[in-house]
Coordinates of C-alpha atoms in Angstrom, one line a residue:
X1 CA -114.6 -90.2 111.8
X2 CA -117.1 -92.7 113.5
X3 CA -120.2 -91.5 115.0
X4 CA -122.6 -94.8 116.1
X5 CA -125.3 -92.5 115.5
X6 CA -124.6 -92.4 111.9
X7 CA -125.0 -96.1 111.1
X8 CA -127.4 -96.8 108.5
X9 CA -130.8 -99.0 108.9
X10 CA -131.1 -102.5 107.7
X11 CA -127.9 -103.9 107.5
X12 CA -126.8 -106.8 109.1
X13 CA -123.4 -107.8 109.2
X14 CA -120.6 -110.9 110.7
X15 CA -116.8 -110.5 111.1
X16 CA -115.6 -114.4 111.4
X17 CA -112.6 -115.9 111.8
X18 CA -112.7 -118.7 109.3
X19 CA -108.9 -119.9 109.3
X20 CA -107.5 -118.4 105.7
X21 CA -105.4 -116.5 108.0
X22 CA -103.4 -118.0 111.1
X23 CA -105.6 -115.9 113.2
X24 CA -107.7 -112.9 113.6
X25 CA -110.7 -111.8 111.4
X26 CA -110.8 -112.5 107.5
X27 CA -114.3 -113.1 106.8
X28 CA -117.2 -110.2 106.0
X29 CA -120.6 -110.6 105.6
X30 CA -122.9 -107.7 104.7
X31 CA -126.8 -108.8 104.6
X32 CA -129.0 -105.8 103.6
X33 CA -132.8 -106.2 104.3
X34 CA -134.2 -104.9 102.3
X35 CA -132.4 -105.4 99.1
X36 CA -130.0 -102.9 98.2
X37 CA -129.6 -100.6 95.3
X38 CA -125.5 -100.4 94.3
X39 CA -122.9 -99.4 92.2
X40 CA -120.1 -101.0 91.5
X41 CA -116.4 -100.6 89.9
X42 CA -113.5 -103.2 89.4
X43 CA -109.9 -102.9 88.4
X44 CA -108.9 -102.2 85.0
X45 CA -106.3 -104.7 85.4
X46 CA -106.6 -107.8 82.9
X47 CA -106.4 -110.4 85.5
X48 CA -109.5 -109.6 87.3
X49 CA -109.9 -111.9 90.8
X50 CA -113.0 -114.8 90.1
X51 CA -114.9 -112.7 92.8
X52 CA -115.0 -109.8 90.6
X53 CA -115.8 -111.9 87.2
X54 CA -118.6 -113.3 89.4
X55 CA -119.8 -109.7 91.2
X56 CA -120.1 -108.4 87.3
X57 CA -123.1 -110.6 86.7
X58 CA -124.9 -109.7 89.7
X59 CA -124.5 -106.0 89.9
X60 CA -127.3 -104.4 88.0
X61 CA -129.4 -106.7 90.2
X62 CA -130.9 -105.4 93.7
X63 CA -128.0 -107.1 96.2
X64 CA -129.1 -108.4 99.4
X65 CA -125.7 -109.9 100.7
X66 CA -122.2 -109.0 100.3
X67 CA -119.0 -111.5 101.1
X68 CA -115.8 -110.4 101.2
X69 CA -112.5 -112.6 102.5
X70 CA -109.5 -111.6 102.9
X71 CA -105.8 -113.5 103.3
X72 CA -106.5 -115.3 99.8
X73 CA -107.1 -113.0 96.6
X74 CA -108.6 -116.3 94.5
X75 CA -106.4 -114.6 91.8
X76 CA -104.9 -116.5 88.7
X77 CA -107.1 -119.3 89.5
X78 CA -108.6 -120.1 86.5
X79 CA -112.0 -122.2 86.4
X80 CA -111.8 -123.9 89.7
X81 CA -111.2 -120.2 91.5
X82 CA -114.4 -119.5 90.0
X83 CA -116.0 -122.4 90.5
X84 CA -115.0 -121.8 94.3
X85 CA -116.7 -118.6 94.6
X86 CA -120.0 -120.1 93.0
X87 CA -119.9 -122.6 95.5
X88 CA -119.8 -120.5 98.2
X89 CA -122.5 -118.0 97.0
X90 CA -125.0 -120.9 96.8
X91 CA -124.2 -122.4 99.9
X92 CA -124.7 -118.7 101.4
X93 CA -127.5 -117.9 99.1
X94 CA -129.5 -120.8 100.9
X95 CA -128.2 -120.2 104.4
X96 CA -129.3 -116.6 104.4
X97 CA -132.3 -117.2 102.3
X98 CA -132.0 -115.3 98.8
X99 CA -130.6 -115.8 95.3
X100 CA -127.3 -116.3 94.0
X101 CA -127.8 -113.4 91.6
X102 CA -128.4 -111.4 94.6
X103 CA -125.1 -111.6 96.2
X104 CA -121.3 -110.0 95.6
X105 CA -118.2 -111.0 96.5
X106 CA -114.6 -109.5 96.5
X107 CA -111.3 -111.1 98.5
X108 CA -107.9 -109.7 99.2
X109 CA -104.7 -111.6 99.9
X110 CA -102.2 -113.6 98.5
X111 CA -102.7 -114.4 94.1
X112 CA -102.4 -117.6 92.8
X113 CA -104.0 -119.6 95.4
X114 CA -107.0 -121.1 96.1
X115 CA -109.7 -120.5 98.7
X116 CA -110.3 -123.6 101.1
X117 CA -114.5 -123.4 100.3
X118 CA -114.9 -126.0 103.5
X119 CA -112.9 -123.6 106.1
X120 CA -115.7 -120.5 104.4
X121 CA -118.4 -122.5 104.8
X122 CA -117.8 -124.1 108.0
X123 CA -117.6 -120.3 109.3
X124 CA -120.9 -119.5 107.3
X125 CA -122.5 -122.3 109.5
X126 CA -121.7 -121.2 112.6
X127 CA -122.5 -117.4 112.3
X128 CA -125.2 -115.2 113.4
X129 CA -126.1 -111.8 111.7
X130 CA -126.0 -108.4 113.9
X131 CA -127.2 -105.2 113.6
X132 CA -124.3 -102.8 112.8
X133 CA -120.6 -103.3 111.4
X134 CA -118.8 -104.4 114.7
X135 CA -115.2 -105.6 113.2
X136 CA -115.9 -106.1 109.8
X137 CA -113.5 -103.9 108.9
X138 CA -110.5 -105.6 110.6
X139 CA -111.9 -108.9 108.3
X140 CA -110.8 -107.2 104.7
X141 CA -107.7 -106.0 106.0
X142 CA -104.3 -107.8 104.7
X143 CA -101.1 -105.6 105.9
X144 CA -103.1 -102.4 107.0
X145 CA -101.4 -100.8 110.1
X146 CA -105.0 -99.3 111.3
X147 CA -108.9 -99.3 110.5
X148 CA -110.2 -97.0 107.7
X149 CA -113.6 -96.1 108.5
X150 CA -115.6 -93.2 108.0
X151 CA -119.3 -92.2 109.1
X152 CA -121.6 -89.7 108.3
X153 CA -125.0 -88.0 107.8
X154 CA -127.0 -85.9 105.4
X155 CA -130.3 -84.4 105.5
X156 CA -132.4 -84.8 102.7
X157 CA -135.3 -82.8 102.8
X158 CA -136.7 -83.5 106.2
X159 CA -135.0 -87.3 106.2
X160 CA -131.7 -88.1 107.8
X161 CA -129.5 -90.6 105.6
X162 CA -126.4 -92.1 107.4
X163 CA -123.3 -93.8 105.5
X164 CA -121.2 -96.4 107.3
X165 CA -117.8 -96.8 104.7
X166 CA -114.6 -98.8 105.0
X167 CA -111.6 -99.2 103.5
X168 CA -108.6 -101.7 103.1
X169 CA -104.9 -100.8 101.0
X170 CA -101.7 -99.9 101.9
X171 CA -100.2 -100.6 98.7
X172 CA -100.3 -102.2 95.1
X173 CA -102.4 -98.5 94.8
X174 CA -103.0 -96.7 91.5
X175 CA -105.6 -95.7 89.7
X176 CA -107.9 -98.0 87.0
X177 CA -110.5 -98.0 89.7
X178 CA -111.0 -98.6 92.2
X179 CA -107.1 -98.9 93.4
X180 CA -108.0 -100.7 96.7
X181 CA -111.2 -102.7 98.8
X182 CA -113.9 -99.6 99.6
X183 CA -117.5 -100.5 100.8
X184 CA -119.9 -97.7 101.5
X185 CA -123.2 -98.9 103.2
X186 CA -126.3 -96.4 103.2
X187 CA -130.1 -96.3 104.1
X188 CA -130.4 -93.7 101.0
X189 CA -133.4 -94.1 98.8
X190 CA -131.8 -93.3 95.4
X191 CA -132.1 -94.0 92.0
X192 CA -129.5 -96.7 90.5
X193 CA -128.8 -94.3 87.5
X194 CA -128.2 -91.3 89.7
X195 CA -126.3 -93.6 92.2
X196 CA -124.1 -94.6 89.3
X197 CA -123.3 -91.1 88.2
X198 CA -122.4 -90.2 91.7
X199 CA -120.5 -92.7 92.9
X200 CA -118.3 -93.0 89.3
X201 CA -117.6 -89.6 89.8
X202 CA -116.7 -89.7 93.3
X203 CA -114.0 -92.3 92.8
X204 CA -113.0 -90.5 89.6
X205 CA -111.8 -88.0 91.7
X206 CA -110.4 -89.1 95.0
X207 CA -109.7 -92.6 94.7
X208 CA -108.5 -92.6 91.1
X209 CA -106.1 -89.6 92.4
X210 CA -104.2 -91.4 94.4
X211 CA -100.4 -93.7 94.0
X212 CA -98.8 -95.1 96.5
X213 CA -96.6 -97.5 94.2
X214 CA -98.0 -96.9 90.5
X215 CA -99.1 -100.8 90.3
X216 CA -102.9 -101.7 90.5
X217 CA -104.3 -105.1 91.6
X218 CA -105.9 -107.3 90.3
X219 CA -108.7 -107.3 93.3
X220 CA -109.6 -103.6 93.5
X221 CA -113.4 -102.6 93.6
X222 CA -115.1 -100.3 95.1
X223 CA -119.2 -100.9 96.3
X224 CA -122.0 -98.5 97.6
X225 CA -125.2 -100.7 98.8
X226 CA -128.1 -98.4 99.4
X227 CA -131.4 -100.0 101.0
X228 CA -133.5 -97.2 101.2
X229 CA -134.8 -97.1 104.7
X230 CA -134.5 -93.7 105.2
X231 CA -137.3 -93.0 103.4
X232 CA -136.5 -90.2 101.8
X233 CA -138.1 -89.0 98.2
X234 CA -136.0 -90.6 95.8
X235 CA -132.5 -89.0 94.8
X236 CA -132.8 -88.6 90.5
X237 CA -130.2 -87.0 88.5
X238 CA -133.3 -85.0 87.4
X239 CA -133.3 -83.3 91.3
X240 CA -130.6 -81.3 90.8
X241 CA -130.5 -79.6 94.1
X242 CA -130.3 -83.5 96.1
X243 CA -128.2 -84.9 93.9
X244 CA -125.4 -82.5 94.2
X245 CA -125.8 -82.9 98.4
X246 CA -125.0 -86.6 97.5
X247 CA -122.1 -85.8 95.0
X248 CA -121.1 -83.4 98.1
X249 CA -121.2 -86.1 100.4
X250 CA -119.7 -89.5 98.4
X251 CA -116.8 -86.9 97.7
X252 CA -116.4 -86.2 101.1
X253 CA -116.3 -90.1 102.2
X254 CA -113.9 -91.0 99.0
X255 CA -112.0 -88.2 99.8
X256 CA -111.6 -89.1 103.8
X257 CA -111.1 -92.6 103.2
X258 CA -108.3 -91.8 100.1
X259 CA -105.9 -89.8 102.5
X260 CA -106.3 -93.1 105.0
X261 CA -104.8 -94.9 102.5
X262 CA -102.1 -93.1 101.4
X263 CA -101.0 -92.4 104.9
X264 CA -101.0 -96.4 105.4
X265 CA -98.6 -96.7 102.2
X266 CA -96.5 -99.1 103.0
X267 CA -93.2 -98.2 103.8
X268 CA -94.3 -94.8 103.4
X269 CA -92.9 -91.8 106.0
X270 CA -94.5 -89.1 103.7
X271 CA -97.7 -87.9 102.2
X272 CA -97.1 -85.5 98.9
X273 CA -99.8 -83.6 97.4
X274 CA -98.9 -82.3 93.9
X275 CA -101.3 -80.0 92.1
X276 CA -101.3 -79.4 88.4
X277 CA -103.2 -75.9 86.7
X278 CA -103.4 -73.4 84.3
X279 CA -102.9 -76.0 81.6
X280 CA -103.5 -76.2 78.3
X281 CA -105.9 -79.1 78.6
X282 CA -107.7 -80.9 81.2
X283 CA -106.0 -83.7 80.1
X284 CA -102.8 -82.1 80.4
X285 CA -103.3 -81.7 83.7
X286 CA -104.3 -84.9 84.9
X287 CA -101.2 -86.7 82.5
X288 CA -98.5 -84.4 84.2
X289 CA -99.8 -84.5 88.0
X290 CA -99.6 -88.2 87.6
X291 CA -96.1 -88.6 85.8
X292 CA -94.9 -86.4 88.9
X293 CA -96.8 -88.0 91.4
X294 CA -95.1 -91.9 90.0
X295 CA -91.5 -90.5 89.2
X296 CA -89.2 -92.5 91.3
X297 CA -87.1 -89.8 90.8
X298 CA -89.1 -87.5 92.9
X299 CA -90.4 -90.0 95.6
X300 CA -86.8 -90.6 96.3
X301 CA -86.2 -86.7 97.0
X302 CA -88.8 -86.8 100.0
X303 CA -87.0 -89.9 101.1
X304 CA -84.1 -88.0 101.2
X305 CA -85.3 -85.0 103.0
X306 CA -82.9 -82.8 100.7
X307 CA -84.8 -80.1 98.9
X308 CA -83.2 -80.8 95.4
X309 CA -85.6 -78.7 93.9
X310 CA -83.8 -79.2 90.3
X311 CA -84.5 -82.8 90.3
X312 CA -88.7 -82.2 90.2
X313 CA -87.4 -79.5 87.3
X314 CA -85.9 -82.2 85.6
X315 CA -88.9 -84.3 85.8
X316 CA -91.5 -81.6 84.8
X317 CA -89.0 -81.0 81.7
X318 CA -90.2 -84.7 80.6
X319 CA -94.2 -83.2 80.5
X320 CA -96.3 -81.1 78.2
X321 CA -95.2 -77.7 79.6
X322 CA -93.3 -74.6 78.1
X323 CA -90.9 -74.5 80.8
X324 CA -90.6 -70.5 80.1
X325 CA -94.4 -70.6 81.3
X326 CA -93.8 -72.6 84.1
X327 CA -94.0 -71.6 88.2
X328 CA -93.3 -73.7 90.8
X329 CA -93.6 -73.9 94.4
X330 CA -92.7 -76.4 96.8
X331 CA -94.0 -76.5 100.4
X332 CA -95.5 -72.7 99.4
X333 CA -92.4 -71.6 98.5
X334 CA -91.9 -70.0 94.9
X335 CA -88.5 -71.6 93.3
X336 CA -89.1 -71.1 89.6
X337 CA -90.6 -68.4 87.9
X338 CA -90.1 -67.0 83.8
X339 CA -87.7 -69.5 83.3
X340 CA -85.6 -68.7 86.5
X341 CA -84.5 -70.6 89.9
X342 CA -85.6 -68.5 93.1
X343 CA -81.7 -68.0 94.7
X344 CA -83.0 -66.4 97.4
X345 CA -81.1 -67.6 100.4
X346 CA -83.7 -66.5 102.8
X347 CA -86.5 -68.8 100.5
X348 CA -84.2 -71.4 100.0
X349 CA -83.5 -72.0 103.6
X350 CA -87.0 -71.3 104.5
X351 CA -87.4 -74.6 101.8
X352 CA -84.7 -76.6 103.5
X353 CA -86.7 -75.8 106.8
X354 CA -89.8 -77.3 105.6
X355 CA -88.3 -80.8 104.8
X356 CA -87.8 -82.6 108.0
X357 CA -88.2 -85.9 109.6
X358 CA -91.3 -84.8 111.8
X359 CA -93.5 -83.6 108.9
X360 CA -95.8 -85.9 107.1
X361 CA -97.3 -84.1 104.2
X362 CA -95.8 -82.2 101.5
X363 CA -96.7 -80.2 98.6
X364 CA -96.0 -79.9 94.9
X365 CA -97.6 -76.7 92.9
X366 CA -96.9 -75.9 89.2
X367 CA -98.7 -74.0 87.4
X368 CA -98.0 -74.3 83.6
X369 CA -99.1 -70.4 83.4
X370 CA -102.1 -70.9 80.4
X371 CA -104.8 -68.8 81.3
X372 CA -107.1 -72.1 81.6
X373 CA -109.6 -72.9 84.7
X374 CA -108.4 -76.7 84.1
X375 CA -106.6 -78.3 87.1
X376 CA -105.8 -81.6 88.6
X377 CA -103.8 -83.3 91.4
X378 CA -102.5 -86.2 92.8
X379 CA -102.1 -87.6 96.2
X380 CA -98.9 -89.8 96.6
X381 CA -95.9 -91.4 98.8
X382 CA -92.5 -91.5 98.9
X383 CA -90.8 -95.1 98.5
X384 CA -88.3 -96.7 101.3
X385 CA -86.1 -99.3 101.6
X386 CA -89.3 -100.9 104.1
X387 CA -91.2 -100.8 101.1
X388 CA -89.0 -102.8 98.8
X389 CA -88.1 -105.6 102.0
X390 CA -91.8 -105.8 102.6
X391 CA -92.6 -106.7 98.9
X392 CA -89.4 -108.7 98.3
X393 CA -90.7 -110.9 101.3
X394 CA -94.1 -111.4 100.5
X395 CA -96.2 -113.2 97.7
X396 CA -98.3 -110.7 96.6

C-alpha cells in the first residue's frame, strides 16, 4: 500500500544508476535531516558482508545518511571489501556534510567480488538529494519481480506519524534476522530503547517467520531511521498505551512487507501458511512449524498439486508431538483426528478440490492437542524446477 500522503518529513533521498549493474538503478541514498534515531539487525550468518561489519559501529550513533548498493554484496572480501566501504563513507561523509560515524551501509548482489569505489563515487558526485523516495526502491533490488513498498500513518496523541518502508528478497530467505534488505523510514519521535524493543520484536515475528529456501545470506539487515519531525511526545517503553500503537503498527508493516516476499520466492507458484498450537512449549511450537515449513518433503507436495496428506503425517511424525494428540487440517479440512485419517470421500475430494493450479496460498493446521495458549507459524514456498535453474545459473 502507497499513499503519498503518508511520506515522512525530513528525508531526502537519490536512486542512481552508477554502473555495478549493466543498467537500471543500483544505488540508494537516504539523507535524514535531522539526524535519525534507529535500530538495526544483521544476519546471524558468520560471513557478515563489510557493509554490515562497518553499519555495527555506527548504529548506536544518531544516523544522518544511509547507502545501500545493490548488484555487488562486497561479501567474502576480506580487508580490501572493508576498506572499500570506508572509502566510500568518507568520501560521502564530506559530500553530504556529516560524519563517518553517522552513516550506514548495506549492499546486495553477487559475493565474492568487489565494489568498483570509482563507478560509487563518480555517481555520489553527480547527484542531487530530493524530498521523498522516488525509485529508491528499484536501486536495492537484485532478481525481484516487483517493488515491495508499504506506507502508512498513526496518530499519536494529536500528532500524525507517517512510515515510508521497503523491501528487497526473493530468495536465500530464512530466519537469523533479518532474512532479506528492509528499510523503514519514519518522522516518529521515539526513544532508541523503546524503538529497539519494538522493532526486535516486530521482525521476531513476521520477518523471522518466514522460508522461502531455508538458507540465510550473508547481507540481510533490517533498518528503522526515525527523525522525529512529527513532533509528537516521545514514545518510552514506560508509555504503555503509545508504545503498543507502535508495536501495532511495525507489526503491521513487517507483516505486509513479509507476505511480498514470500510471494516473490523465486521459483515459487505457492504461498503456505502452516500454524503450530496447543503445544507443550512455546518452543515447541516454533521448532515444529519451522521443520514443516523447510521439509522438502512437503514443499514438493504443493508442487505437485496431489493432496498426499500422509506425506506432511510422515513429516510431523519426525517432531515433538504424541501423534495420538495430534489434529490436522489442510486447506480447513480435518484429515487426522485421535490417531485416525479422515476417509471421508466427500472431505477428501473437497481436499483434492482445494489444490489447484489457480490458487496461491495454502494452509497447514496441527494442533498438538495440549491444553496450552502457546502457538506459532510459519509463512513458506513450495520449490520448482525454476528455482533450482535460476540458482544453478547464477553466482550467488
Amino acid at each position: 500500500m502507497i499513499n503519498s500522503d503518508n511520506i515522512p518529513k525530513g528525508f531526502f533521498s537519490a536512486a542512481l544508476k552508477s554502473g555495478i549493474k549493466n543498467n537500471g538503478y543500483d544505488l540508494a541514498i537516504i539523507k535524514s535531516e535531522p539526524s535519525s534515531v534507529v535500530s538495526a539487525l544483521y544476519t546471524q550468518n558468520k560471513f557478515q558482508a563489510a557493509p554490515i561489519i562497518f553499519s555495527k559501529k555506527n548504529d548506536k550513533n544518531k544516523i544522518d545518511l544511509l547507502i545501500v548498493n545493490s548488484g555487488i554484496a562486497n561479501s567474502l572480501t576480506g580487508k580490501k571489501g572493508y576498506d572499500n566501504v570506508l572509502n566510500i563513507a568518507e568520501f560521502s561523509s564530506k559530500f553530504f556534510k556529516c560524519k563517518k560515524e553517522n552513516i550506514l551501509t548495506a549492499s546486495t548482489g553477487i559475493i565474492g567480488v568487489h565494489l568498483d569505489v570509482e563507478k560509487i563515487k563518480n555517481a555520489i558526485k553527480k547527484s542531487s538529494l530530493n524530498e521523498g523516495f522516488e525509485n529508491i526502491v528499484k536501486a536495492i533490488q537484485t532478481r525481484d519481480k516487483f517493488d515491495k513498498v508499504y506506507s502508512t500513518k498513526l496518530n499519536i496523541g494529536d500528532k500524525i506519524v507517517n512510515f515510508y518502508a521497503i523491501a528487497k528478497g526473493t530468495s536465500i530467505v530464512h530466519p537469523n534476522m533479518a532474512t532479506v534488505l528492509l528499510f523503514i523510514f519514519t518522522d516518529l519521535n521515539v526513544e532508541k530503547e523503546a524503538l529497539n524493543k519494538a522493532f526486535r520484536e516486530s521482525i521476531d515475528k513476521t520477518l523471522n517467520r518466514i522460508s522461502i529456501d531455508g538458507e540465510t545470506s550473508t547481507n540481510d539487515t533490517a533498518i528503522i531511521m526515525a527523525n522525529g519531525l512529527a513532533n509528537n511526545k516521545i514514545i518510552t517503553e514506560e508509555d504503555k498505551k503509545s508504545f503498543k500503537l507502535l508495536k501495532n503498527k511495525l507489526d503491521e508493516i513487517c507483516a505486509s512487507l513479509s507476505k511480498m516476499i514470500v510471494l516473490d520466492g523465486e521459483g515459487m507458484t505457492k504461498a503456505i501458511i502452516v500454524s503450530v498450537r496447543g503445544t507443550k512449549t512455546q518452543k515447541d511450537a516454533f521448532e515444529i512449524a519451522k521443520f514443516l515449513a523447510t521439509s522438502n518433503l512437503i514443499k514438493l507436495l504443493f508442487v505437485s498439486l496431489n493432496p498426499n496428506y500422509e506425506k506432511i503425517l510422515s513429516t510431523i511424525g519426525n517432531t515433538n508431538v504424541n501423534i495420538k494428540n495430534i489434529l490436522l487440517s489442510v486447506n480447513g479440512i480435518n484429515i487426522y483426528k485421535n490417531g485416525k485419517l479422515n476417509n471421508n470421500k466427500s472431505d477428501i475430494n473437497r481436499l483434492k478440490d482445494s489444490f489447484n493450479k489457480d490458487r496461491k496460498e495454502y494452509s497447514i493446521i496441527l494442533d498438538c492437542g495440549y491444553n496450552t495458549k502457546y502457538e506459532d507459524y510459519y509463512y513458506f514456498t513450495d520449490i520448482t524446477q525454476e528455482y533450482i535453474a535460476v540458482h544453478s545459473a547464477y553466482n550467488i
